[in-house]
PDB file of C-alpha atoms and ligand atoms in Angstrom:
ATOM      1  CA  MET U1329       6.867  12.226 -41.516  1.00 93.00           C
ATOM      2  CA  LYS U1330       7.439   9.623 -38.857  1.00 96.00           C
ATOM      3  CA  VAL U1331       5.315   9.925 -35.709  1.00 98.00           C
ATOM      4  CA  LEU U1332       5.609   7.962 -32.506  1.00 98.00           C
ATOM      5  CA  VAL U1333       2.303   7.357 -30.756  1.00 98.00           C
ATOM      6  CA  ILE U1334       2.862   6.541 -27.100  1.00 98.00           C
ATOM      7  CA  SER U1335      -0.012   5.341 -24.937  1.00 98.00           C
ATOM      8  CA  ALA U1336       0.241   4.939 -21.198  1.00 98.00           C
ATOM      9  CA  SER U1337      -2.603   2.735 -20.003  1.00 98.00           C
ATOM     10  CA  PRO U1338      -2.365  -0.977 -19.226  1.00 98.00           C
ATOM     11  CA  ASN U1339      -5.812  -1.457 -20.808  1.00 98.00           C
ATOM     12  CA  THR U1340      -5.812  -2.426 -24.459  1.00 96.00           C
ATOM     13  CA  ASP U1341      -9.479  -1.652 -25.122  1.00 96.00           C
ATOM     14  CA  GLY U1342     -10.246   1.408 -23.006  1.00 97.00           C
ATOM     15  CA  LEU U1343     -10.558   5.124 -23.614  1.00 98.00           C
ATOM     16  CA  THR U1344      -6.801   5.687 -23.835  1.00 98.00           C
ATOM     17  CA  ALA U1345      -6.470   2.962 -26.469  1.00 98.00           C
ATOM     18  CA  ALA U1346      -9.385   4.430 -28.425  1.00 98.00           C
ATOM     19  CA  CYS U1347      -7.749   7.871 -28.385  1.00 98.00           C
ATOM     20  CA  ALA U1348      -4.417   6.461 -29.560  1.00 98.00           C
ATOM     21  CA  HIS U1349      -6.213   4.536 -32.299  1.00 98.00           C
ATOM     22  CA  ALA U1350      -7.967   7.718 -33.467  1.00 98.00           C
ATOM     23  CA  ALA U1351      -4.644   9.555 -33.654  1.00 98.00           C
ATOM     24  CA  VAL U1352      -3.100   6.701 -35.659  1.00 98.00           C
ATOM     25  CA  GLU U1353      -6.032   6.774 -38.088  1.00 98.00           C
ATOM     26  CA  GLY U1354      -5.585  10.505 -38.639  1.00 98.00           C
ATOM     27  CA  LEU U1355      -1.838  10.213 -39.110  1.00 98.00           C
ATOM     28  CA  HIS U1356      -2.342   7.427 -41.650  1.00 98.00           C
ATOM     29  CA  LEU U1357      -4.893   9.538 -43.544  1.00 97.00           C
ATOM     30  CA  ALA U1358      -2.134  12.083 -44.097  1.00 97.00           C
ATOM     31  CA  GLY U1359       0.368   9.440 -45.140  1.00 96.00           C
ATOM     32  CA  ALA U1360       2.546   9.531 -42.037  1.00 97.00           C
ATOM     33  CA  GLU U1361       4.713   6.631 -41.005  1.00 97.00           C
ATOM     34  CA  VAL U1362       3.437   5.631 -37.570  1.00 98.00           C
ATOM     35  CA  GLU U1363       5.125   3.718 -34.777  1.00 98.00           C
ATOM     36  CA  GLU U1364       3.169   2.778 -31.697  1.00 98.00           C
ATOM     37  CA  ALA U1365       4.509   2.171 -28.205  1.00 98.00           C
ATOM     38  CA  ARG U1366       2.579   0.979 -25.163  1.00 98.00           C
ATOM     39  CA  LEU U1367       4.520   2.258 -22.207  1.00 98.00           C
ATOM     40  CA  THR U1368       3.347  -0.344 -19.729  1.00 97.00           C
ATOM     41  CA  ASP U1369       4.887  -3.084 -21.913  1.00 97.00           C
ATOM     42  CA  LEU U1370       8.300  -1.480 -22.152  1.00 98.00           C
ATOM     43  CA  GLY U1371       9.795  -1.675 -18.681  1.00 96.00           C
ATOM     44  CA  VAL U1372      10.550   2.015 -18.229  1.00 98.00           C
ATOM     45  CA  GLY U1373      11.216   2.630 -14.548  1.00 98.00           C
ATOM     46  CA  VAL U1374      11.310   5.846 -12.569  1.00 98.00           C
ATOM     47  CA  CYS U1375      14.222   8.281 -12.338  1.00 98.00           C
ATOM     48  CA  GLN U1376      16.699   7.241  -9.628  1.00 98.00           C
ATOM     49  CA  GLN U1377      17.849  10.822  -8.869  1.00 98.00           C
ATOM     50  CA  CYS U1378      21.438   9.649  -9.217  1.00 98.00           C
ATOM     51  CA  ASP U1379      24.344  11.104  -7.245  1.00 96.00           C
ATOM     52  CA  ASN U1380      23.469  14.564  -5.931  1.00 96.00           C
ATOM     53  CA  GLY U1381      20.274  14.653  -8.025  1.00 97.00           C
ATOM     54  CA  TRP U1382      21.848  14.751 -11.472  1.00 98.00           C
ATOM     55  CA  GLY U1383      23.336  11.769 -13.232  1.00 97.00           C
ATOM     56  CA  THR U1384      24.593  11.508 -16.811  1.00 98.00           C
ATOM     57  CA  CYS U1385      21.368  13.235 -17.919  1.00 98.00           C
ATOM     58  CA  LEU U1386      22.848  16.638 -17.066  1.00 98.00           C
ATOM     59  CA  LYS U1387      25.975  16.659 -19.208  1.00 98.00           C
ATOM     60  CA  GLU U1388      25.776  13.588 -21.452  1.00 98.00           C
ATOM     61  CA  HIS U1389      22.013  13.779 -22.020  1.00 98.00           C
ATOM     62  CA  VAL U1390      21.541  10.065 -21.603  1.00 98.00           C
ATOM     63  CA  CYS U1391      20.069   8.165 -18.668  1.00 98.00           C
ATOM     64  CA  GLN U1392      22.473   5.908 -16.779  1.00 97.00           C
ATOM     65  CA  VAL U1393      19.685   3.695 -15.405  1.00 97.00           C
ATOM     66  CA  GLU U1394      19.578   0.909 -17.971  1.00 97.00           C
ATOM     67  CA  ASP U1395      16.084  -0.388 -18.721  1.00 98.00           C
ATOM     68  CA  GLY U1396      13.457   0.067 -21.420  1.00 98.00           C
ATOM     69  CA  PHE U1397      13.996   3.825 -21.406  1.00 98.00           C
ATOM     70  CA  GLN U1398      17.007   3.936 -23.728  1.00 98.00           C
ATOM     71  CA  ALA U1399      15.292   2.179 -26.637  1.00 98.00           C
ATOM     72  CA  LEU U1400      12.186   4.347 -26.411  1.00 98.00           C
ATOM     73  CA  HIS U1401      14.294   7.488 -26.086  1.00 98.00           C
ATOM     74  CA  ALA U1402      16.088   6.545 -29.306  1.00 98.00           C
ATOM     75  CA  ARG U1403      12.801   5.856 -31.098  1.00 98.00           C
ATOM     76  CA  LEU U1404      11.509   9.255 -30.088  1.00 98.00           C
ATOM     77  CA  LEU U1405      14.651  11.045 -31.249  1.00 97.00           C
ATOM     78  CA  ALA U1406      14.263   9.339 -34.634  1.00 97.00           C
ATOM     79  CA  ALA U1407      10.649  10.525 -34.973  1.00 97.00           C
ATOM     80  CA  ASP U1408       9.495  13.854 -36.381  1.00 96.00           C
ATOM     81  CA  GLY U1409       6.555  14.159 -34.029  1.00 97.00           C
ATOM     82  CA  LEU U1410       4.911  12.620 -30.996  1.00 98.00           C
ATOM     83  CA  VAL U1411       1.404  11.788 -29.865  1.00 98.00           C
ATOM     84  CA  LEU U1412       1.274  11.116 -26.121  1.00 98.00           C
ATOM     85  CA  VAL U1413      -1.964   9.665 -24.759  1.00 98.00           C
ATOM     86  CA  THR U1414      -2.307   9.091 -21.045  1.00 98.00           C
ATOM     87  CA  PRO U1415      -5.177   8.063 -18.824  1.00 98.00           C
ATOM     88  CA  VAL U1416      -5.856  10.639 -16.114  1.00 98.00           C
ATOM     89  CA  TYR U1417      -4.872   9.237 -12.724  1.00 98.00           C
ATOM     90  CA  TRP U1418      -5.438  11.533  -9.743  1.00 98.00           C
ATOM     91  CA  GLY U1419      -5.552  14.486 -12.081  1.00 98.00           C
ATOM     92  CA  GLU U1420      -2.081  13.627 -13.391  1.00 98.00           C
ATOM     93  CA  MET U1421      -0.458  11.569 -16.101  1.00 98.00           C
ATOM     94  CA  SER U1422      -0.370   7.848 -15.336  1.00 98.00           C
ATOM     95  CA  GLU U1423       2.736   6.603 -13.545  1.00 98.00           C
ATOM     96  CA  SER U1424       4.219   5.104 -16.707  1.00 98.00           C
ATOM     97  CA  ALA U1425       3.775   8.357 -18.634  1.00 98.00           C
ATOM     98  CA  LYS U1426       5.248  10.353 -15.767  1.00 98.00           C
ATOM     99  CA  ALA U1427       8.243   8.023 -15.436  1.00 98.00           C
ATOM    100  CA  PHE U1428       9.079   8.265 -19.135  1.00 98.00           C
ATOM    101  CA  THR U1429       8.504  12.000 -19.514  1.00 98.00           C
ATOM    102  CA  ASP U1430      10.464  12.787 -16.334  1.00 98.00           C
ATOM    103  CA  ARG U1431      13.534  10.921 -17.534  1.00 98.00           C
ATOM    104  CA  LEU U1432      13.212  12.239 -21.072  1.00 98.00           C
ATOM    105  CA  ARG U1433      12.976  15.803 -19.781  1.00 98.00           C
ATOM    106  CA  ARG U1434      16.192  15.421 -17.833  1.00 98.00           C
ATOM    107  CA  CYS U1435      18.006  14.217 -20.964  1.00 98.00           C
ATOM    108  CA  GLU U1436      16.527  16.673 -23.462  1.00 98.00           C
ATOM    109  CA  ALA U1437      15.658  19.850 -21.534  1.00 98.00           C
ATOM    110  CA  THR U1438      19.315  19.989 -20.480  1.00 98.00           C
ATOM    111  CA  ARG U1439      20.262  20.363 -24.158  1.00 97.00           C
ATOM    112  CA  GLY U1440      18.347  23.636 -24.403  1.00 97.00           C
ATOM    113  CA  ASP U1441      17.637  24.570 -27.999  1.00 96.00           C
ATOM    114  CA  GLU U1442      19.504  21.432 -29.098  1.00 97.00           C
ATOM    115  CA  SER U1443      16.815  19.267 -27.476  1.00 98.00           C
ATOM    116  CA  GLY U1444      15.918  16.280 -29.610  1.00 97.00           C
ATOM    117  CA  LEU U1445      12.319  17.468 -29.457  1.00 97.00           C
ATOM    118  CA  ALA U1446      13.010  21.114 -30.270  1.00 97.00           C
ATOM    119  CA  GLY U1447      10.334  22.375 -32.645  1.00 96.00           C
ATOM    120  CA  LYS U1448       8.825  18.921 -33.133  1.00 96.00           C
ATOM    121  CA  PRO U1449       5.030  18.850 -32.924  1.00 97.00           C
ATOM    122  CA  VAL U1450       3.535  17.068 -29.950  1.00 98.00           C
ATOM    123  CA  LEU U1451      -0.146  16.216 -29.530  1.00 98.00           C
ATOM    124  CA  SER U1452      -1.033  15.458 -25.911  1.00 98.00           C
ATOM    125  CA  VAL U1453      -4.264  13.726 -24.943  1.00 98.00           C
ATOM    126  CA  ALA U1454      -5.577  13.259 -21.388  1.00 98.00           C
ATOM    127  CA  ALA U1455      -8.233  10.527 -21.134  1.00 98.00           C
ATOM    128  CA  ALA U1456     -10.276  10.789 -17.944  1.00 98.00           C
ATOM    129  CA  GLY U1457     -12.369   7.650 -17.908  1.00 95.00           C
ATOM    130  CA  GLY U1458     -13.621   7.805 -14.338  1.00 95.00           C
ATOM    131  CA  SER U1459     -15.110  10.881 -12.678  1.00 96.00           C
ATOM    132  CA  GLY U1460     -14.041  12.983 -15.631  1.00 96.00           C
ATOM    133  CA  ASN U1461     -12.141  15.239 -13.227  1.00 96.00           C
ATOM    134  CA  GLY U1462      -8.508  16.217 -13.519  1.00 98.00           C
ATOM    135  CA  MET U1463      -8.150  16.578 -17.285  1.00 98.00           C
ATOM    136  CA  ILE U1464      -6.863  20.131 -17.078  1.00 98.00           C
ATOM    137  CA  THR U1465      -4.335  19.542 -14.303  1.00 98.00           C
ATOM    138  CA  CYS U1466      -3.084  16.545 -16.266  1.00 98.00           C
ATOM    139  CA  LEU U1467      -2.781  18.551 -19.477  1.00 98.00           C
ATOM    140  CA  GLY U1468      -1.149  21.365 -17.498  1.00 98.00           C
ATOM    141  CA  SER U1469       1.745  19.131 -16.508  1.00 98.00           C
ATOM    142  CA  MET U1470       1.945  17.742 -20.040  1.00 98.00           C
ATOM    143  CA  GLU U1471       2.157  21.275 -21.404  1.00 98.00           C
ATOM    144  CA  ARG U1472       4.944  22.172 -18.951  1.00 98.00           C
ATOM    145  CA  TRP U1473       6.856  19.089 -20.013  1.00 98.00           C
ATOM    146  CA  MET U1474       6.455  19.971 -23.691  1.00 98.00           C
ATOM    147  CA  GLN U1475       7.758  23.460 -22.992  1.00 98.00           C
ATOM    148  CA  HIS U1476      10.735  22.161 -21.015  1.00 98.00           C
ATOM    149  CA  VAL U1477      11.846  19.939 -23.900  1.00 98.00           C
ATOM    150  CA  ARG U1478      11.224  22.800 -26.385  1.00 98.00           C
ATOM    151  CA  ALA U1479       8.614  20.824 -28.331  1.00 98.00           C
ATOM    152  CA  ARG U1480       5.925  22.586 -30.308  1.00 97.00           C
ATOM    153  CA  THR U1481       2.534  22.216 -28.665  1.00 97.00           C
ATOM    154  CA  TRP U1482       0.443  20.988 -31.565  1.00 97.00           C
ATOM    155  CA  ASP U1483      -2.587  20.526 -29.327  1.00 98.00           C
ATOM    156  CA  LEU U1484      -3.730  19.498 -25.863  1.00 98.00           C
ATOM    157  CA  ILE U1485      -6.963  17.501 -25.949  1.00 98.00           C
ATOM    158  CA  PRO U1486      -9.001  16.512 -22.892  1.00 98.00           C
ATOM    159  CA  VAL U1487     -11.477  13.650 -23.269  1.00 98.00           C
ATOM    160  CA  ASN U1488     -13.820  11.959 -20.817  1.00 97.00           C
ATOM    161  CA  ARG U1489     -16.524   9.336 -21.075  1.00 96.00           C
ATOM    162  CA  TRP U1490     -19.168  11.917 -22.033  1.00 97.00           C
ATOM    163  CA  SER U1491     -17.121  13.742 -24.633  1.00 98.00           C
ATOM    164  CA  ARG U1492     -15.684  10.594 -26.207  1.00 98.00           C
ATOM    165  CA  ALA U1493     -18.038  10.558 -29.215  1.00 98.00           C
ATOM    166  CA  TYR U1494     -17.046  14.006 -30.417  1.00 98.00           C
ATOM    167  CA  LYS U1495     -13.446  14.050 -29.151  1.00 98.00           C
ATOM    168  CA  LEU U1496     -12.291  10.926 -30.998  1.00 98.00           C
ATOM    169  CA  PRO U1497     -12.943  12.616 -34.368  1.00 98.00           C
ATOM    170  CA  ALA U1498     -11.106  15.697 -33.048  1.00 98.00           C
ATOM    171  CA  ILE U1499      -8.080  13.572 -32.125  1.00 98.00           C
ATOM    172  CA  ARG U1500      -8.197  11.941 -35.556  1.00 98.00           C
ATOM    173  CA  ALA U1501      -8.342  15.387 -37.179  1.00 98.00           C
ATOM    174  CA  ALA U1502      -5.474  16.663 -35.020  1.00 98.00           C
ATOM    175  CA  GLY U1503      -3.270  13.738 -36.038  1.00 98.00           C
ATOM    176  CA  GLU U1504      -4.127  14.231 -39.684  1.00 98.00           C
ATOM    177  CA  ALA U1505      -3.482  17.988 -39.562  1.00 98.00           C
ATOM    178  CA  MET U1506      -0.178  17.487 -37.784  1.00 97.00           C
ATOM    179  CA  ALA U1507       1.087  15.085 -40.426  1.00 96.00           C
ATOM    180  CA  ARG U1508      -0.282  17.150 -43.323  1.00 94.00           C
ATOM    181  CA  GLU U1509       1.466  20.281 -42.148  1.00 90.00           C
ATOM    182  CA  ALA U1510       4.768  18.430 -41.931  1.00 78.00           C
ATOM    183  CA  THR U1511       4.315  17.122 -45.479  1.00 71.00           C
ATOM    184  CA  VAL U1512       3.542  20.597 -46.857  1.00 71.00           C
ATOM    185  CA  THR U1513       6.535  22.081 -45.020  1.00 68.00           C
ATOM    186  CA  ALA U1514       8.827  19.339 -46.355  1.00 63.00           C
ATOM    187  CA  GLN U1515       7.683  20.052 -49.937  1.00 66.00           C
ATOM    188  CA  ARG U1516       8.497  23.772 -49.720  1.00 62.00           C
TER     189      ARG U1516
HETATM  190  C1  FMN A2064      -5.147   5.188  -9.933  1.00 89.90           C
HETATM  191  C2  FMN A2064      -6.235   5.765 -10.798  1.00 89.90           C
HETATM  192  C3  FMN A2064      -6.585   7.091 -10.649  1.00 89.90           C
HETATM  193  C4  FMN A2064      -7.594   7.647 -11.443  1.00 89.90           C
HETATM  194  N1  FMN A2064      -7.895   8.975 -11.353  1.00 89.90           N
HETATM  195  C5  FMN A2064      -8.834   9.502 -12.181  1.00 89.90           C
HETATM  196  C6  FMN A2064      -9.110  10.900 -12.199  1.00 89.90           C
HETATM  197  O1  FMN A2064      -8.495  11.685 -11.479  1.00 89.90           O
HETATM  198  N2  FMN A2064     -10.073  11.345 -13.025  1.00 89.90           N
HETATM  199  C7  FMN A2064     -10.780  10.506 -13.848  1.00 89.90           C
HETATM  200  O2  FMN A2064     -11.648  10.945 -14.583  1.00 89.90           O
HETATM  201  N3  FMN A2064     -10.503   9.201 -13.894  1.00 89.90           N
HETATM  202  C8  FMN A2064      -9.557   8.691 -13.081  1.00 89.90           C
HETATM  203  N4  FMN A2064      -9.269   7.366 -13.160  1.00 89.90           N
HETATM  204  C9  FMN A2064      -9.928   6.590 -14.189  1.00 89.90           C
HETATM  205  C10 FMN A2064      -9.038   6.605 -15.402  1.00 89.90           C
HETATM  206  O3  FMN A2064      -8.856   7.888 -15.916  1.00 89.90           O
HETATM  207  C11 FMN A2064      -9.673   5.770 -16.435  1.00 89.90           C
HETATM  208  O4  FMN A2064      -9.598   4.485 -15.943  1.00 89.90           O
HETATM  209  C12 FMN A2064      -8.928   6.054 -17.696  1.00 89.90           C
HETATM  210  O5  FMN A2064      -9.738   6.519 -18.708  1.00 89.90           O
HETATM  211  C13 FMN A2064      -8.232   4.914 -18.135  1.00 89.90           C
HETATM  212  O6  FMN A2064      -9.079   4.104 -18.801  1.00 89.90           O
HETATM  213  P1  FMN A2064      -8.387   3.248 -19.884  1.00 89.90           P
HETATM  214  O7  FMN A2064      -7.206   2.658 -19.208  1.00 89.90           O
HETATM  215  O8  FMN A2064      -9.424   2.254 -20.194  1.00 89.90           O
HETATM  216  O9  FMN A2064      -8.050   4.175 -20.925  1.00 89.90           O
HETATM  217  C14 FMN A2064      -8.276   6.823 -12.374  1.00 89.90           C
HETATM  218  C15 FMN A2064      -7.893   5.479 -12.522  1.00 89.90           C
HETATM  219  C16 FMN A2064      -6.888   4.958 -11.765  1.00 89.90           C
HETATM  220  C17 FMN A2064      -6.479   3.517 -11.976  1.00 89.90           C
END
């Protein structure tokens, strides 16, 4: 199983990075092939709401705004599963996570059951490193996004500074379980 682990914080040593690292550890324990992507390094801009609101995303299922989006979109389509880890900003996904998921949704939700994420397991993690508020609203929008692209909600994990010590092992276990299930299914 190949899993893409996307993290959406500019900080390389914060809570978001620790959560992504825990997921990678778990995936490796189960023998998954892991690719990591740090969204803030990849130059993925926001949707330009082309033309009357829909661009090539509607019928061709590709984004016409050329930037770092296309390469990451292709990497995700080639993966069997996704781990998406975002810091909680204002009770939402970070701007980089929102920009990528918005554009991806336009391209894939418009394919209905043919979505490139249809049935693929997605583990979403919301890391609230400040007040600890807003984890649930953040996960709520992540869950809606997962449903729109027809992904399978493997899990939605909130983590803050106080829960970090016991949530990191849970994220590791979730990654491991996700990859193990895929291996068992493939062997049937
Ligand atoms: C613009 C902005 C908004 C934020 N909003 C929240 C918030 O609503 N709740 C919270 O707990 N932390 C909030 N934080 C703190 C981040 O969640 C915290 O920095 C996060 O864990 C990212 O840390 P990391 O980048 O080290 O992973 C905010 C941070 C920024 C920069």
